[in-house]
mmCIF file of C-alpha atoms in Angstrom:
data_model
loop_
_atom_site.group_PDB
_atom_site.id
_atom_site.type_symbol
_atom_site.label_atom_id
_atom_site.label_comp_id
_atom_site.label_asym_id
_atom_site.label_seq_id
_atom_site.Cartn_x
_atom_site.Cartn_y
_atom_site.Cartn_z
ATOM 1 C CA MET A 80 -39.124 50.485 -4.508
ATOM 2 C CA ALA A 81 -37.702 47.011 -5.095
ATOM 3 C CA GLN A 82 -33.979 46.541 -5.339
ATOM 4 C CA THR A 83 -32.813 44.829 -8.500
ATOM 5 C CA PRO A 84 -29.664 42.697 -8.789
ATOM 6 C CA VAL A 85 -26.911 44.040 -11.003
ATOM 7 C CA ASP A 86 -25.377 41.918 -13.736
ATOM 8 C CA ARG A 87 -21.892 42.506 -12.417
ATOM 9 C CA PRO A 88 -20.874 43.946 -9.031
ATOM 10 C CA GLU A 89 -19.004 47.229 -9.216
ATOM 11 C CA TRP A 90 -15.358 46.567 -8.384
ATOM 12 C CA GLY A 91 -12.427 48.923 -8.658
ATOM 13 C CA SER A 92 -12.480 52.687 -8.535
ATOM 14 C CA ASN A 93 -15.608 53.317 -10.626
ATOM 15 C CA VAL A 94 -18.003 53.827 -7.702
ATOM 16 C CA PRO A 95 -19.955 57.079 -8.114
ATOM 17 C CA ARG A 96 -19.962 59.629 -5.294
ATOM 18 C CA GLU A 97 -22.519 58.197 -2.865
ATOM 19 C CA ARG A 98 -22.896 61.003 -0.322
ATOM 20 C CA ARG A 99 -21.875 64.553 0.485
ATOM 21 C CA GLY A 100 -19.347 65.502 3.152
ATOM 22 C CA GLY A 101 -15.825 64.371 3.823
ATOM 23 C CA PRO A 102 -14.423 60.956 4.739
ATOM 24 C CA PHE A 103 -14.909 61.348 8.529
ATOM 25 C CA GLY A 104 -18.302 60.921 10.178
ATOM 26 C CA MET A 105 -19.555 61.091 13.765
ATOM 27 C CA GLY A 106 -22.893 60.188 15.244
ATOM 28 C CA MET A 107 -24.951 58.136 17.651
ATOM 29 C CA GLY A 108 -25.894 54.476 17.764
ATOM 30 C CA ILE A 109 -28.466 52.483 19.734
ATOM 31 C CA GLY A 110 -27.795 48.890 20.763
ATOM 32 C CA ALA A 111 -24.549 47.412 21.978
ATOM 33 C CA PRO A 112 -22.893 49.809 22.561
ATOM 34 C CA THR A 113 -25.373 52.678 22.820
ATOM 35 C CA GLY A 114 -23.528 55.962 22.487
ATOM 36 C CA PHE A 115 -20.914 57.611 20.280
ATOM 37 C CA THR A 116 -19.926 56.204 16.880
ATOM 38 C CA ALA A 117 -17.387 57.397 14.316
ATOM 39 C CA LYS A 118 -16.150 56.185 10.955
ATOM 40 C CA THR A 119 -13.547 57.195 8.434
ATOM 41 C CA TRP A 120 -13.747 55.961 4.866
ATOM 42 C CA ILE A 121 -10.582 54.634 3.239
ATOM 43 C CA GLY A 122 -11.443 55.060 -0.429
ATOM 44 C CA ASP A 123 -14.807 53.680 -1.577
ATOM 45 C CA TRP A 124 -14.314 50.076 -0.476
ATOM 46 C CA MET A 125 -12.965 50.175 3.093
ATOM 47 C CA GLY A 126 -13.461 51.995 6.360
ATOM 48 C CA LEU A 127 -12.508 52.129 10.022
ATOM 49 C CA GLN A 128 -15.215 52.519 12.644
ATOM 50 C CA LEU A 129 -15.246 53.085 16.395
ATOM 51 C CA ALA A 130 -18.078 52.951 18.913
ATOM 52 C CA ALA A 131 -18.168 53.670 22.649
ATOM 53 C CA GLY A 132 -20.964 53.607 25.177
ATOM 54 C CA GLY A 133 -23.071 51.399 27.407
ATOM 55 C CA ASP A 134 -24.970 48.295 26.402
ATOM 56 C CA LEU A 135 -28.686 48.979 26.124
ATOM 57 C CA GLY A 136 -30.509 47.406 29.077
ATOM 58 C CA ARG A 137 -27.425 46.520 31.166
ATOM 59 C CA LEU A 138 -26.627 48.649 34.210
ATOM 60 C CA GLY A 139 -22.988 49.618 34.726
ATOM 61 C CA ASP A 140 -21.821 48.330 31.354
ATOM 62 C CA PHE A 141 -19.355 50.195 29.157
ATOM 63 C CA ALA A 142 -17.896 49.002 25.851
ATOM 64 C CA VAL A 143 -15.509 50.208 23.155
ATOM 65 C CA THR A 144 -15.323 48.564 19.739
ATOM 66 C CA ALA A 145 -13.055 49.162 16.751
ATOM 67 C CA ASP A 146 -13.544 47.529 13.329
ATOM 68 C CA TYR A 147 -11.982 47.435 9.862
ATOM 69 C CA LEU A 148 -14.724 47.189 7.224
ATOM 70 C CA PHE A 149 -14.887 46.026 3.604
ATOM 71 C CA TYR A 150 -17.797 47.314 1.492
ATOM 72 C CA PHE A 151 -19.467 45.681 -1.477
ATOM 73 C CA ARG A 152 -22.444 46.613 -3.614
ATOM 74 C CA PRO A 153 -24.238 43.451 -4.798
ATOM 75 C CA PHE A 154 -27.358 45.240 -6.061
ATOM 76 C CA SER A 155 -28.566 48.509 -7.505
ATOM 77 C CA THR A 156 -31.313 50.453 -5.746
ATOM 78 C CA GLY A 157 -32.849 51.521 -9.051
ATOM 79 C CA THR A 158 -32.519 55.192 -8.151
ATOM 80 C CA SER A 159 -29.731 57.749 -8.032
ATOM 81 C CA GLU A 160 -31.034 59.273 -4.772
ATOM 82 C CA TYR A 161 -29.485 56.732 -2.396
ATOM 83 C CA SER A 162 -27.334 53.606 -2.310
ATOM 84 C CA VAL A 163 -27.216 50.628 0.046
ATOM 85 C CA PRO A 164 -23.705 49.161 0.317
ATOM 86 C CA LEU A 165 -23.281 46.072 2.491
ATOM 87 C CA TYR A 166 -20.207 45.496 4.610
ATOM 88 C CA VAL A 167 -18.302 42.827 6.469
ATOM 89 C CA GLY A 168 -15.305 43.278 8.713
ATOM 90 C CA GLY A 169 -13.374 42.321 11.764
ATOM 91 C CA GLY A 170 -12.375 44.086 14.906
ATOM 92 C CA LEU A 171 -11.944 44.079 18.643
ATOM 93 C CA SER A 172 -14.340 44.535 21.558
ATOM 94 C CA LEU A 173 -13.401 45.727 25.041
ATOM 95 C CA SER A 174 -16.163 45.830 27.643
ATOM 96 C CA SER A 175 -16.498 46.247 31.369
ATOM 97 C CA ASN A 176 -19.313 45.989 33.877
ATOM 98 C CA ASN A 177 -19.161 47.674 37.281
ATOM 99 C CA TYR A 178 -22.653 46.776 38.484
ATOM 100 C CA GLU A 179 -23.459 43.110 37.806
ATOM 101 C CA LEU A 180 -19.858 41.875 37.610
ATOM 102 C CA ALA A 181 -17.838 44.372 39.629
ATOM 103 C CA GLY A 182 -14.534 45.049 37.900
ATOM 104 C CA ALA A 183 -14.974 42.427 35.164
ATOM 105 C CA ILE A 184 -13.244 43.231 31.861
ATOM 106 C CA PHE A 185 -13.918 41.302 28.660
ATOM 107 C CA VAL A 186 -11.765 41.466 25.514
ATOM 108 C CA GLY A 187 -12.089 39.589 22.250
ATOM 109 C CA PRO A 188 -12.322 39.596 18.457
ATOM 110 C CA ARG A 189 -15.562 40.272 16.615
ATOM 111 C CA THR A 190 -16.926 39.893 13.118
ATOM 112 C CA VAL A 191 -19.207 42.636 11.780
ATOM 113 C CA PHE A 192 -21.993 42.304 9.180
ATOM 114 C CA GLY A 193 -24.044 45.331 8.207
ATOM 115 C CA ALA A 194 -25.638 47.666 5.715
ATOM 116 C CA SER A 195 -25.493 51.419 5.189
ATOM 117 C CA VAL A 196 -27.986 53.736 3.540
ATOM 118 C CA LEU A 197 -26.149 56.632 1.901
ATOM 119 C CA VAL A 198 -28.248 59.571 0.693
ATOM 120 C CA HIS A 199 -26.494 61.219 -2.265
ATOM 121 C CA GLU A 200 -27.614 64.771 -1.467
ATOM 122 C CA LEU A 201 -26.958 64.670 2.296
ATOM 123 C CA PRO A 202 -23.785 64.165 4.384
ATOM 124 C CA ILE A 203 -25.399 61.383 6.457
ATOM 125 C CA GLU A 204 -25.234 57.623 6.733
ATOM 126 C CA LEU A 205 -27.894 55.422 8.300
ATOM 127 C CA PHE A 206 -26.570 52.003 9.305
ATOM 128 C CA PHE A 207 -27.460 48.777 11.025
ATOM 129 C CA GLU A 208 -25.135 45.934 11.921
ATOM 130 C CA THR A 209 -24.668 42.791 13.950
ATOM 131 C CA ALA A 210 -21.383 41.589 15.416
ATOM 132 C CA PRO A 211 -20.850 38.095 16.836
ATOM 133 C CA THR A 212 -18.035 38.396 19.399
ATOM 134 C CA LEU A 213 -15.810 35.767 21.015
ATOM 135 C CA LEU A 214 -14.635 37.119 24.364
ATOM 136 C CA LEU A 215 -11.316 35.547 25.372
ATOM 137 C CA TYR A 216 -10.187 37.534 28.379
ATOM 138 C CA GLN A 217 -11.409 37.467 31.739
ATOM 139 C CA ASP A 218 -13.683 34.589 30.825
ATOM 140 C CA VAL A 219 -14.108 32.646 27.598
ATOM 141 C CA THR A 220 -17.623 33.385 26.445
ATOM 142 C CA TRP A 221 -19.466 34.932 23.502
ATOM 143 C CA SER A 222 -21.957 37.673 22.755
ATOM 144 C CA VAL A 223 -23.786 39.138 19.791
ATOM 145 C CA ASP A 224 -23.672 42.909 19.606
ATOM 146 C CA GLY A 225 -25.747 45.025 17.264
ATOM 147 C CA GLN A 226 -26.270 48.672 16.529
ATOM 148 C CA ILE A 227 -28.600 50.954 14.579
ATOM 149 C CA GLY A 228 -27.419 54.491 14.101
ATOM 150 C CA VAL A 229 -26.693 57.609 12.090
ATOM 151 C CA ARG A 230 -23.466 59.456 11.266
ATOM 152 C CA TYR A 231 -22.931 62.975 9.936
ATOM 153 C CA TYR A 232 -19.913 63.453 7.639
ATOM 154 C CA LEU A 233 -17.674 66.493 8.007
#
């Protein structure tokens, strides 16, 4: 079904309940990092997320990320069964590699862009995101992380 633009984005506290479950969700993500992911909603417009695991395809890599997210809803899905809020945010990445770069630690800020699919009758969230990252410690370099995953809300 095609998504139609709304005349006016929904701002304020008039967002309808978009999913079942509580504000805290846990799940799994594939990408960078591949592993555990968690999020807590702060109202309907903000959230904090955390991810920890290894980078897909890199031996000996381990990363932890933490982000503060802002949600917006620029379009309506045309159905009351699910919604697709978009988000943008900022955070921090901490990664280490004990195979290719023995003992190397990288730390830096990241910007997150993503979308969630919230099913109104289920306590789950499907999400995908990309996160350009500027690594400032141990070496000045950059990376682009990304993750596709699912969270279950308690």
